Short mmCIF file of N, CA, C and O in Angstrom, two decimals:
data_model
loop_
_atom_site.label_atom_id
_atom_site.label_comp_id
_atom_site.label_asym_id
_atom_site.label_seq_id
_atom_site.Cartn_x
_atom_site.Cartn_y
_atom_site.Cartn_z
N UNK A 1 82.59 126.44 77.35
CA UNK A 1 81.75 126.22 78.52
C UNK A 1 82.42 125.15 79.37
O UNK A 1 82.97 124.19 78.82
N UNK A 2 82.37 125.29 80.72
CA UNK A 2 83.29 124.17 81.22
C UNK A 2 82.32 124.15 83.00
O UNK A 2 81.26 124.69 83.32
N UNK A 3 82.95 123.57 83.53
CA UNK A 3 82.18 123.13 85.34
C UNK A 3 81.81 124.69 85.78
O UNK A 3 80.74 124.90 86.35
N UNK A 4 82.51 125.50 85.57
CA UNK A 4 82.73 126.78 86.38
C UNK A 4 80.77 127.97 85.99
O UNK A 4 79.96 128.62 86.66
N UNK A 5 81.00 127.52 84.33
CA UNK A 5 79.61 128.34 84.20
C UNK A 5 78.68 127.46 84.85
O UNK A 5 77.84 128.00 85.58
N UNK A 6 78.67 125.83 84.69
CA UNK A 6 77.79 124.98 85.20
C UNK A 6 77.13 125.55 86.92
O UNK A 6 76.01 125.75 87.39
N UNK A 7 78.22 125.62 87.31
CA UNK A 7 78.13 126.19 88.86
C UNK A 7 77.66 126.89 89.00
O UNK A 7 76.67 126.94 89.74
N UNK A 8 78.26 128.01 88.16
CA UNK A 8 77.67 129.62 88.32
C UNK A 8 76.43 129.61 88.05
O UNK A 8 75.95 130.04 89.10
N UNK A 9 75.35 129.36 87.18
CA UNK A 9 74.32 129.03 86.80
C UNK A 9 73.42 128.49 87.90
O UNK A 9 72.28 128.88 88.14
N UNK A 10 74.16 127.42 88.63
CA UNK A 10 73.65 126.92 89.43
C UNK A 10 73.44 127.89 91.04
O UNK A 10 72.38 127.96 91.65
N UNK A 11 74.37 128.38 91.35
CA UNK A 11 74.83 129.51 92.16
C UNK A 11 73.73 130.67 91.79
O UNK A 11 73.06 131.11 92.72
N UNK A 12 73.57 131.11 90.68
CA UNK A 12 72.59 132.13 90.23
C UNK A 12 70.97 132.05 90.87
O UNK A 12 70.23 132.91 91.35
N UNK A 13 70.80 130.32 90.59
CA UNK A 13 69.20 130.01 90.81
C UNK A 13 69.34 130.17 92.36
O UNK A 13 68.24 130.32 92.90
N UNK A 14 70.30 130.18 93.14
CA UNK A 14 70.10 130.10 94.74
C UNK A 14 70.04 131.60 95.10
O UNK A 14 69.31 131.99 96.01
N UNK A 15 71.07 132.69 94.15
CA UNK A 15 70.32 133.85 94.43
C UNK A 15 69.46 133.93 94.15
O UNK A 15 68.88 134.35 95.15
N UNK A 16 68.81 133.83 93.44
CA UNK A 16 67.24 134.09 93.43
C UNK A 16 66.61 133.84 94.17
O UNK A 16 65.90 134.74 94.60
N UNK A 17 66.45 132.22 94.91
CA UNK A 17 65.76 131.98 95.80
C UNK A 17 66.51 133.14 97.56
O UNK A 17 65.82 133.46 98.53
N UNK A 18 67.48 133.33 97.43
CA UNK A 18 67.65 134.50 98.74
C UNK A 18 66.89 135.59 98.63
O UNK A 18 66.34 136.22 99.54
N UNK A 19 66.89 135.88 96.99
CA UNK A 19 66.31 137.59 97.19
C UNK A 19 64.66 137.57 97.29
O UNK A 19 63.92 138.44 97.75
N UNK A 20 64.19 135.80 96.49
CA UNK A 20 63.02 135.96 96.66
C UNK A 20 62.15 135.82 98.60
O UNK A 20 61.12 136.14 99.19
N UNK A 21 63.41 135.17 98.84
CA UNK A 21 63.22 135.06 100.62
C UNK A 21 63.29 136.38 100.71
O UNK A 21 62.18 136.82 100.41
N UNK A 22 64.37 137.65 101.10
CA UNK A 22 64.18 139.08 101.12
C UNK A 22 63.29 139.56 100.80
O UNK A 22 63.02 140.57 101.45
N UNK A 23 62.35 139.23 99.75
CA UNK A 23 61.25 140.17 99.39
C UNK A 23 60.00 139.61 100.22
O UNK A 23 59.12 140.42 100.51
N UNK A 24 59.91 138.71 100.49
CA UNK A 24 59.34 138.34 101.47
C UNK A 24 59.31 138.42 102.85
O UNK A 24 58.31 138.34 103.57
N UNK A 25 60.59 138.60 103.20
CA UNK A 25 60.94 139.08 104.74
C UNK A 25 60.08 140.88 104.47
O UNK A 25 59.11 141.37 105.05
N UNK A 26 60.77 141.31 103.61
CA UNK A 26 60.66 142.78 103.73
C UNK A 26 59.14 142.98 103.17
O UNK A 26 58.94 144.05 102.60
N UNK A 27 58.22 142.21 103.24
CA UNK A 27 57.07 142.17 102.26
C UNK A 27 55.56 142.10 104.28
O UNK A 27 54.48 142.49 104.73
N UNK A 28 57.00 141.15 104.63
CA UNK A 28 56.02 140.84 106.11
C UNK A 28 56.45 142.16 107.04
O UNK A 28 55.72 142.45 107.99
N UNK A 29 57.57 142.91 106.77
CA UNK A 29 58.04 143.85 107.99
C UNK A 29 56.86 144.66 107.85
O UNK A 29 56.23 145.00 108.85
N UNK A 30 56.43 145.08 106.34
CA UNK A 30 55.66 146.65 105.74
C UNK A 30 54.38 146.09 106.63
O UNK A 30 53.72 146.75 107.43
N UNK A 31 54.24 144.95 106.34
CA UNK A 31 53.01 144.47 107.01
C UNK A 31 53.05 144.72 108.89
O UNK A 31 52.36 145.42 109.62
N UNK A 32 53.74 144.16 109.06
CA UNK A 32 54.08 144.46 110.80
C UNK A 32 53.70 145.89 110.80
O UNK A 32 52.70 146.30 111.38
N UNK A 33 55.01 147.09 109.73
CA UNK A 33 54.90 148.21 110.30
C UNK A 33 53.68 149.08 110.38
O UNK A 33 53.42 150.02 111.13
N UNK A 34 53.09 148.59 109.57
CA UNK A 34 51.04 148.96 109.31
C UNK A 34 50.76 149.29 111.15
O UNK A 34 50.62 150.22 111.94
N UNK A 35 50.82 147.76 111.07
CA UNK A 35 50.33 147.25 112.33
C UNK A 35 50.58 147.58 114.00
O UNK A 35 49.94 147.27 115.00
N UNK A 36 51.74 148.29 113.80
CA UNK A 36 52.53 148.65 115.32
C UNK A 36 52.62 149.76 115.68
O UNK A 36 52.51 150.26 116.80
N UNK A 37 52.95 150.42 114.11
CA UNK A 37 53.33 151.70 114.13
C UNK A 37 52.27 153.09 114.16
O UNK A 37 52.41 154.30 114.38
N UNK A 38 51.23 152.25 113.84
CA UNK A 38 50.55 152.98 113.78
C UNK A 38 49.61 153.90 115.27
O UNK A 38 48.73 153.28 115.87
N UNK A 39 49.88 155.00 115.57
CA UNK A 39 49.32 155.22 116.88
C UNK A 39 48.12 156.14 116.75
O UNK A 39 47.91 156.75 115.70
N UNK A 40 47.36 156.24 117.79
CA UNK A 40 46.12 157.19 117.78
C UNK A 40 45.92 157.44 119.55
O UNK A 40 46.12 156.61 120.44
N UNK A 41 45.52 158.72 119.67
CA UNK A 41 45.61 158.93 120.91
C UNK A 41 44.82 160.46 120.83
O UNK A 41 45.08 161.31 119.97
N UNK A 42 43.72 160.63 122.02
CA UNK A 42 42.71 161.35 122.13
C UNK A 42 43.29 162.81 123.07
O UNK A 42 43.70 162.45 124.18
N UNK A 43 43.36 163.78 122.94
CA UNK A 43 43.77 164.68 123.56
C UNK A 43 42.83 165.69 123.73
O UNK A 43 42.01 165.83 122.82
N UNK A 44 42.75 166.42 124.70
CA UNK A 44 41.18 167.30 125.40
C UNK A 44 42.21 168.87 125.15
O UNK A 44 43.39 169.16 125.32
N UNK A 45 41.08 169.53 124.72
CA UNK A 45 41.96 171.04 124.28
C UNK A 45 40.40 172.11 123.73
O UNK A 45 39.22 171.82 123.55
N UNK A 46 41.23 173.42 123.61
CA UNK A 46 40.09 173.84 123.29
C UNK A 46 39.02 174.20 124.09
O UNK A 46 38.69 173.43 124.98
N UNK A 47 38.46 175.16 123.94
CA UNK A 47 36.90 175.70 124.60
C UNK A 47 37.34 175.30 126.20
O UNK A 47 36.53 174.85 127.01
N UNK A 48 38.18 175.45 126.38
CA UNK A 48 38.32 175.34 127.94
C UNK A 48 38.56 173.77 128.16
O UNK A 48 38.20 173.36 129.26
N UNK A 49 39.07 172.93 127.35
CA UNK A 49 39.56 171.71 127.66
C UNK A 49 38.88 170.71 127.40
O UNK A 49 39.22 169.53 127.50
N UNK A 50 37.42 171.36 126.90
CA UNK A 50 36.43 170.05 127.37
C UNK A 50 36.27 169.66 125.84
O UNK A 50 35.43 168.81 125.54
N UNK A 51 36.98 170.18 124.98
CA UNK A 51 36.73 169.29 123.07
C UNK A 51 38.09 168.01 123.10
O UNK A 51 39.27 167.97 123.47
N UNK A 52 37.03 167.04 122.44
CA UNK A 52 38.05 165.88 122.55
C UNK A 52 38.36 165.87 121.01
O UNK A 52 37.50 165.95 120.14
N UNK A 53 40.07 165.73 120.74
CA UNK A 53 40.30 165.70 119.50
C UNK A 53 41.01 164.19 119.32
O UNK A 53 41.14 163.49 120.32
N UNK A 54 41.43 163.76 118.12
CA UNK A 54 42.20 162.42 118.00
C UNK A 54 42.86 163.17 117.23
O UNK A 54 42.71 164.08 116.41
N UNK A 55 44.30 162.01 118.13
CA UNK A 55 45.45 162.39 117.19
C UNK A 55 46.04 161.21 116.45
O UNK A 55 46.06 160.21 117.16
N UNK A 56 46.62 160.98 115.01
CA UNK A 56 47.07 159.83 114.78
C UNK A 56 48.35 160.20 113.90
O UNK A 56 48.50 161.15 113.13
N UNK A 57 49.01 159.42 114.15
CA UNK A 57 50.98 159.16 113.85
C UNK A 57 51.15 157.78 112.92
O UNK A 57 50.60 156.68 113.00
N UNK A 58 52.06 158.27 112.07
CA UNK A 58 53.15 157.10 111.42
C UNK A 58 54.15 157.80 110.99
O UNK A 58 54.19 158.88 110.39
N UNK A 59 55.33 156.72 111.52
CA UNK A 59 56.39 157.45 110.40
C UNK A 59 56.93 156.96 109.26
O UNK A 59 57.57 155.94 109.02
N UNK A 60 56.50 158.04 108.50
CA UNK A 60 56.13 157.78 107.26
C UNK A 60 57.60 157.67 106.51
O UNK A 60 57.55 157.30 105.34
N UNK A 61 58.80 157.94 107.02
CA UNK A 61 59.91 158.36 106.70
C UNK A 61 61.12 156.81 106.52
O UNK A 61 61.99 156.41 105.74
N UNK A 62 60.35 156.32 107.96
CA UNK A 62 60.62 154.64 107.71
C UNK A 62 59.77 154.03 107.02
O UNK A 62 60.34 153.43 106.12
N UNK A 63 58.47 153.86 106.99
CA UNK A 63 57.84 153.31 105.66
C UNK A 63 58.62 153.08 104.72
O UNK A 63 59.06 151.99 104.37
N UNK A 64 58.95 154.70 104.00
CA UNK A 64 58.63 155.02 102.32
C UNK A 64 60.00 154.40 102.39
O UNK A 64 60.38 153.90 101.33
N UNK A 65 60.76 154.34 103.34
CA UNK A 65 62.10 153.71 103.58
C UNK A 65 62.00 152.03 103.16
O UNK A 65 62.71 151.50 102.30
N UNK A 66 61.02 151.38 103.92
CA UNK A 66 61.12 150.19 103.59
C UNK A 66 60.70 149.44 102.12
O UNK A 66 61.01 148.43 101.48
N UNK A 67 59.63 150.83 102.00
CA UNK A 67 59.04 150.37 100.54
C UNK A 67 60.11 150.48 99.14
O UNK A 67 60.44 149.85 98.13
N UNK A 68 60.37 151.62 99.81
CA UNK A 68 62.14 151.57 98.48
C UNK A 68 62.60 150.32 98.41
O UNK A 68 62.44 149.65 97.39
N UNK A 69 63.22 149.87 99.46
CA UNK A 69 64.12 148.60 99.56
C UNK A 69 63.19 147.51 99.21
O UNK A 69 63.82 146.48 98.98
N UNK A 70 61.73 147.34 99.07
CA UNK A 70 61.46 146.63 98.79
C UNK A 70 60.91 146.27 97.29
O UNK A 70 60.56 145.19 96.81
N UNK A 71 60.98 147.81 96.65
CA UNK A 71 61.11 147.97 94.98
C UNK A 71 62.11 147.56 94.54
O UNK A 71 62.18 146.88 93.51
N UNK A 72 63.31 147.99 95.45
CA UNK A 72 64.49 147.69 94.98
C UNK A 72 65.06 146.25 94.58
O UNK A 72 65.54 145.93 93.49
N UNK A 73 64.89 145.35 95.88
CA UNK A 73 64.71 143.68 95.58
C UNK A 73 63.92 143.65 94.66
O UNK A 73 64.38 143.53 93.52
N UNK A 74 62.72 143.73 94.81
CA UNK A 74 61.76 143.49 93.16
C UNK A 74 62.49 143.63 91.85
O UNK A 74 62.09 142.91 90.94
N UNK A 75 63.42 144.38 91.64
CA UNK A 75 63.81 145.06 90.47
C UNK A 75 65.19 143.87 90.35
O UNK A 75 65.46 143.20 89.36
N UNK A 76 65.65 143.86 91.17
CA UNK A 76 66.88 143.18 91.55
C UNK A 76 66.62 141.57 91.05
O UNK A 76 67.38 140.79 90.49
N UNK A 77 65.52 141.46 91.40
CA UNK A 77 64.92 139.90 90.90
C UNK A 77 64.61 139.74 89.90
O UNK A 77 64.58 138.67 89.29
N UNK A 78 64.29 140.89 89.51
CA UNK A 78 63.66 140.97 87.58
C UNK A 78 64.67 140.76 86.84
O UNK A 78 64.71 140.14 85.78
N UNK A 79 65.76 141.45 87.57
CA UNK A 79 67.40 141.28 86.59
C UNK A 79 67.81 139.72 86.64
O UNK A 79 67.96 139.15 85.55
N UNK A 80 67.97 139.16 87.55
CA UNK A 80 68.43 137.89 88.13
C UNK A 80 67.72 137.25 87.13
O UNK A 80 68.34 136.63 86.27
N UNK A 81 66.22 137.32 87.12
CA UNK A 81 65.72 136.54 86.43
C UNK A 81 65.97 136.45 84.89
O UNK A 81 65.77 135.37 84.34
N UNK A 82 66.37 137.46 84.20
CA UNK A 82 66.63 137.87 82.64
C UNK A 82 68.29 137.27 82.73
O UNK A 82 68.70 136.54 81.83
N UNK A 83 68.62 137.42 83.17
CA UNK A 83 70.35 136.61 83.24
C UNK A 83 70.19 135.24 83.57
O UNK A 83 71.09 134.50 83.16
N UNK A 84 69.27 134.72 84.22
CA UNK A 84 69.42 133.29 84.26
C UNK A 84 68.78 132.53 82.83
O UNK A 84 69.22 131.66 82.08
N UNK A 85 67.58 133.28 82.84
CA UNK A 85 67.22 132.70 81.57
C UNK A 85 68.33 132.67 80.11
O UNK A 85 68.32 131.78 79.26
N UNK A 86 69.15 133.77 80.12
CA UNK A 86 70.15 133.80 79.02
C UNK A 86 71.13 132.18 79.75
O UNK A 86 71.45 131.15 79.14
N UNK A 87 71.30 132.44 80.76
CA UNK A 87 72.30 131.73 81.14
C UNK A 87 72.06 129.89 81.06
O UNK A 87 72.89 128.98 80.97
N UNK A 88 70.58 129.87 81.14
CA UNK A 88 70.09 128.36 81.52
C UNK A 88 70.14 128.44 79.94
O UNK A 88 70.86 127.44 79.85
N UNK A 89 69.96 128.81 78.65
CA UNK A 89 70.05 128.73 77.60
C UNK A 89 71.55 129.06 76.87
O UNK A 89 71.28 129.22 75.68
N UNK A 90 72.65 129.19 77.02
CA UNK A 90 73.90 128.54 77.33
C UNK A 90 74.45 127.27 77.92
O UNK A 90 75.19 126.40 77.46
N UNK A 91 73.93 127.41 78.98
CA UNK A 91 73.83 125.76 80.02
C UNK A 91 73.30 124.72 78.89
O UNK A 91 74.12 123.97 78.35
N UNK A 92 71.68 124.65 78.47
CA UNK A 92 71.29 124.06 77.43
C UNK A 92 71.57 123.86 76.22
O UNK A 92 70.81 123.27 75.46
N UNK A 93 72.62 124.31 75.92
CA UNK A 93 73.16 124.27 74.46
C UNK A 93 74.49 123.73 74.48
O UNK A 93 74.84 122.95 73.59
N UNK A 94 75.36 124.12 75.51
CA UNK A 94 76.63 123.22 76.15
C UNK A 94 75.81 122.35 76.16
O UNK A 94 75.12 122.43 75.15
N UNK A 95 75.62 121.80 76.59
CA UNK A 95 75.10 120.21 77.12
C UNK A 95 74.23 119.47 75.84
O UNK A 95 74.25 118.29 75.51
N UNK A 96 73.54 120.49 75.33
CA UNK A 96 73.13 119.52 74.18
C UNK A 96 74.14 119.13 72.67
O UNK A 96 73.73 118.57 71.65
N UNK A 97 75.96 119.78 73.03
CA UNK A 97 76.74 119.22 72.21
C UNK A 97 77.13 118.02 72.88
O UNK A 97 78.06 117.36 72.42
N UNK A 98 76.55 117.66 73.87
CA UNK A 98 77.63 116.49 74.26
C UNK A 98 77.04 115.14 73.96
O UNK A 98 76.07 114.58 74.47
N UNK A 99 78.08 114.64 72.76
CA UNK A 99 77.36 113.02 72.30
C UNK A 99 76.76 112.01 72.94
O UNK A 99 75.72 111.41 72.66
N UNK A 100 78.02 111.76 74.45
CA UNK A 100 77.08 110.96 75.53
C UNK A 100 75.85 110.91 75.97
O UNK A 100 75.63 111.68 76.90
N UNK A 101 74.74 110.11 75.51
CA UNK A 101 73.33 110.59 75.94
C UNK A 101 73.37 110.84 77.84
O UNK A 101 72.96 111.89 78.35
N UNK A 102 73.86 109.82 78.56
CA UNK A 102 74.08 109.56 79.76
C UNK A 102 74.99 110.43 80.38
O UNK A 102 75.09 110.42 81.60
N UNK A 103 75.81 111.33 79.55
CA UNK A 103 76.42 112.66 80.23
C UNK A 103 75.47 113.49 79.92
O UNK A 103 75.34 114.33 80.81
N UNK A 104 74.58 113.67 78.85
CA UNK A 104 73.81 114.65 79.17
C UNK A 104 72.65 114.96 79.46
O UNK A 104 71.95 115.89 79.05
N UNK A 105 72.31 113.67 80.65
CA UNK A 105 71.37 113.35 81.18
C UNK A 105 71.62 113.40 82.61
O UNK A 105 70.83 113.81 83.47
N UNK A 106 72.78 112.94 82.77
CA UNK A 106 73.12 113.50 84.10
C UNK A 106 73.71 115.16 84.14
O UNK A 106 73.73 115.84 85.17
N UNK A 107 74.04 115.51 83.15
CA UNK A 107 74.33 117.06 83.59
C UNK A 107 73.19 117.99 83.53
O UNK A 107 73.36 119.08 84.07
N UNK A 108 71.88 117.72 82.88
CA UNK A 108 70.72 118.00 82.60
C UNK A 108 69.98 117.91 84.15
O UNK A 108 69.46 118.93 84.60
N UNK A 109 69.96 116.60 84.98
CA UNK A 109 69.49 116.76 86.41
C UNK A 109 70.52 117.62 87.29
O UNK A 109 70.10 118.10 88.34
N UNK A 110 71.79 117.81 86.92
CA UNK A 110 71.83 118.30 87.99
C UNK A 110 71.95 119.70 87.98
O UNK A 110 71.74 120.40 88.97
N UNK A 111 72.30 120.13 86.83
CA UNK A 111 72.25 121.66 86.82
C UNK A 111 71.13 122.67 86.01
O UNK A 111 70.94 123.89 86.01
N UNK A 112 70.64 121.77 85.48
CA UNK A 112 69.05 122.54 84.55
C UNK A 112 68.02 122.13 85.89
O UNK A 112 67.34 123.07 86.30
N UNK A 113 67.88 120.99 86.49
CA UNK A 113 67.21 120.70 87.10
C UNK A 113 67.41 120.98 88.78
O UNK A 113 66.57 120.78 89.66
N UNK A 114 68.63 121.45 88.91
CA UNK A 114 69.04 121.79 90.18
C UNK A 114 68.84 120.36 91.36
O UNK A 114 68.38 120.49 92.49
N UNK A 115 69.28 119.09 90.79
CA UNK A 115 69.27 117.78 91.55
C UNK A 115 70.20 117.52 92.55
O UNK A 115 71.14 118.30 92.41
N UNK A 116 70.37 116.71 93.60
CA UNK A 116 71.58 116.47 94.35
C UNK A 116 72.19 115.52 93.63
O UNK A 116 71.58 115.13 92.63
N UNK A 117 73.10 115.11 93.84
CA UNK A 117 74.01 113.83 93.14
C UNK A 117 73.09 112.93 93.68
O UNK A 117 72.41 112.21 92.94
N UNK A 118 73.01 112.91 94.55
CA UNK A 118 72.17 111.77 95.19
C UNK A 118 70.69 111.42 94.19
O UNK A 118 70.58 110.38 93.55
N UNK A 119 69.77 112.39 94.23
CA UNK A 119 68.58 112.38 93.37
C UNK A 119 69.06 112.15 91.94
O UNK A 119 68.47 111.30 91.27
N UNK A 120 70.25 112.95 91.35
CA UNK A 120 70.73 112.11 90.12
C UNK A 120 70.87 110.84 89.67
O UNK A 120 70.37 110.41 88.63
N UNK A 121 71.96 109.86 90.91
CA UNK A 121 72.15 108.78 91.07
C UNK A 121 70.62 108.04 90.21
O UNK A 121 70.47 107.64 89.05
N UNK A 122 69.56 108.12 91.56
CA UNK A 122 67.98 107.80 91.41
C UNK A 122 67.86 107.63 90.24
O UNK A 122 67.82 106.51 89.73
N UNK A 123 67.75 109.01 89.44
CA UNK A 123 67.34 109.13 87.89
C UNK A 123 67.67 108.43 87.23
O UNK A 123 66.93 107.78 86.50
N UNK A 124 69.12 108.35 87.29
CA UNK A 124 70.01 107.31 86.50
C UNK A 124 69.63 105.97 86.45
O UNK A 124 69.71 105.43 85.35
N UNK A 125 69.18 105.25 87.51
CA UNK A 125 68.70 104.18 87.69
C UNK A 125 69.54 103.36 88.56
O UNK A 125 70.31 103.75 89.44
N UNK A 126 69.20 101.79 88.11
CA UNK A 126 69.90 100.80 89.43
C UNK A 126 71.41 101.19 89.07
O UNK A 126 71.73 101.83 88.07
N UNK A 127 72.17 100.76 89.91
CA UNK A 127 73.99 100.40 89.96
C UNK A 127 74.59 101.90 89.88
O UNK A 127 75.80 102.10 89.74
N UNK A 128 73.79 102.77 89.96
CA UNK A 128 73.80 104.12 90.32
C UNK A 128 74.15 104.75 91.72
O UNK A 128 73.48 104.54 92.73
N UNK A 129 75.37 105.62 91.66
CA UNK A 129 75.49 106.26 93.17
C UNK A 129 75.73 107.22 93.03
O UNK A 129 76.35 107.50 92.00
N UNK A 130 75.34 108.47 94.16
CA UNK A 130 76.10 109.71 94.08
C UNK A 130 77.46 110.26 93.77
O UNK A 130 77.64 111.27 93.09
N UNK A 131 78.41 109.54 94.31
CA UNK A 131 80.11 109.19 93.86
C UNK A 131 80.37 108.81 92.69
O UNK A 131 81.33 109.33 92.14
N UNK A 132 79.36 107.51 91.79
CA UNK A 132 80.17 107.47 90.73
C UNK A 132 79.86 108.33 89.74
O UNK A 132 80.67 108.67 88.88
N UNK A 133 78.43 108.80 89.83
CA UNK A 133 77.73 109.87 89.12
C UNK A 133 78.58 111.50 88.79
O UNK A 133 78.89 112.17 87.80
N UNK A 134 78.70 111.58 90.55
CA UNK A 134 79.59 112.91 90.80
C UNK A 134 80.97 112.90 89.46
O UNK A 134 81.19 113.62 88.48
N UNK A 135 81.86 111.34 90.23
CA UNK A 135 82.98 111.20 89.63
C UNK A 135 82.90 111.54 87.98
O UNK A 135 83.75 112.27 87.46
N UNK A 136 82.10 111.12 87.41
CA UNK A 136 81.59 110.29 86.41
C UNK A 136 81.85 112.22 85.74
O UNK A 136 82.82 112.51 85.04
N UNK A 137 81.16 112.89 86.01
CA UNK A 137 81.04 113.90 85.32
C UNK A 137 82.22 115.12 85.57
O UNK A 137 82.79 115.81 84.73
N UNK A 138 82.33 115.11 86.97
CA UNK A 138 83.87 116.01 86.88
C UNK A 138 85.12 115.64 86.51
O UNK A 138 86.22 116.18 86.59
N UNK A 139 84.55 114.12 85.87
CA UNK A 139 86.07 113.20 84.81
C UNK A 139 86.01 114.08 83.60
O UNK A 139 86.85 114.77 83.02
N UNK A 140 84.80 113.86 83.42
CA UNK A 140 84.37 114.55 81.78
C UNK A 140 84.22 116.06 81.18
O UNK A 140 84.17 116.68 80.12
N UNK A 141 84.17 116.29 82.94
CA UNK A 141 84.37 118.23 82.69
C UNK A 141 85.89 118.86 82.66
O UNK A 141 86.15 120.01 82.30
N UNK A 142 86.99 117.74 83.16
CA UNK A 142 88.08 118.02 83.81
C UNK A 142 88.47 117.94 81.75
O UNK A 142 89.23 118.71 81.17
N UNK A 143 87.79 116.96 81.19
CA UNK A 143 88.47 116.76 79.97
C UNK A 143 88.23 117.61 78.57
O UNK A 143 88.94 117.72 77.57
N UNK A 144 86.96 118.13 78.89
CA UNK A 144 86.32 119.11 78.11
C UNK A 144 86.52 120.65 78.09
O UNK A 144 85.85 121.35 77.33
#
């Protein structure tokens, strides 16, 4: 295990948060398309013109269109989600060989916990900075 799965892991949780944005974009369109698409309109016919009928339209072809794509993200997220969990439990087990309590306390905020260096620093406490924190651990990944 070395920086690269650390990343990737980390990289993983941000897809998720895109696709869970996508399912949401595409969650508000279905909603719009309810709403716009839908037409109704009265037309006179019949018996000499004078029966009023209603007519009403959707196309149903873009719908069932959007609703696919939006099973599809769903499904897509279900996967994401079963691979991260394997993956954050790799992440967690690297890190819980490492003797340094203070390396694996800072590698614990920043990649189980998804922290900035900066918010790490914090955790860490006083005489703490993002730089030496940063430094501090891609010394120890460069060596591992």
């Amino acid at each position: 295990m070395d920086k690269n799965i650390l990343e990737q892991y980390e990289d993983m949780k941000k897809e998720r948060t895109d696709t869970e944005q996508r399912i949401r974009q595409t969650e508000k369109e279905l909603e719009r398309f309810n709403k716009k698409y839908m037409v109704k309109d009265t037309v006179k016919g019949g018996s000499g013109g004078i029966q009023h009928f209603t007519v009403e339209g959707f196309p149903y072809p873009e719908y069932e269109q959007k609703k696919s794509l939006l099973l599809s993200r769903k499904l897509r997220l279900e996967h994401l989600e079963e691979k991260l969990e394997k993956q954050l439990e790799e992440v967690e087990k690297f890190i819980d060989t490492i003797e340094n309590s203070r390396k694996r306390r800072i590698l614990k905020y920043k990649y189980v916990d998804g922290l900035s260096w900066r918010d790490v620093a914090k955790k860490m406490g006083p005489g703490n900075n993002e730089d030496s924190v940063r430094i501090e651990i891609k010394r120890f990944l460069e060596r591992t």
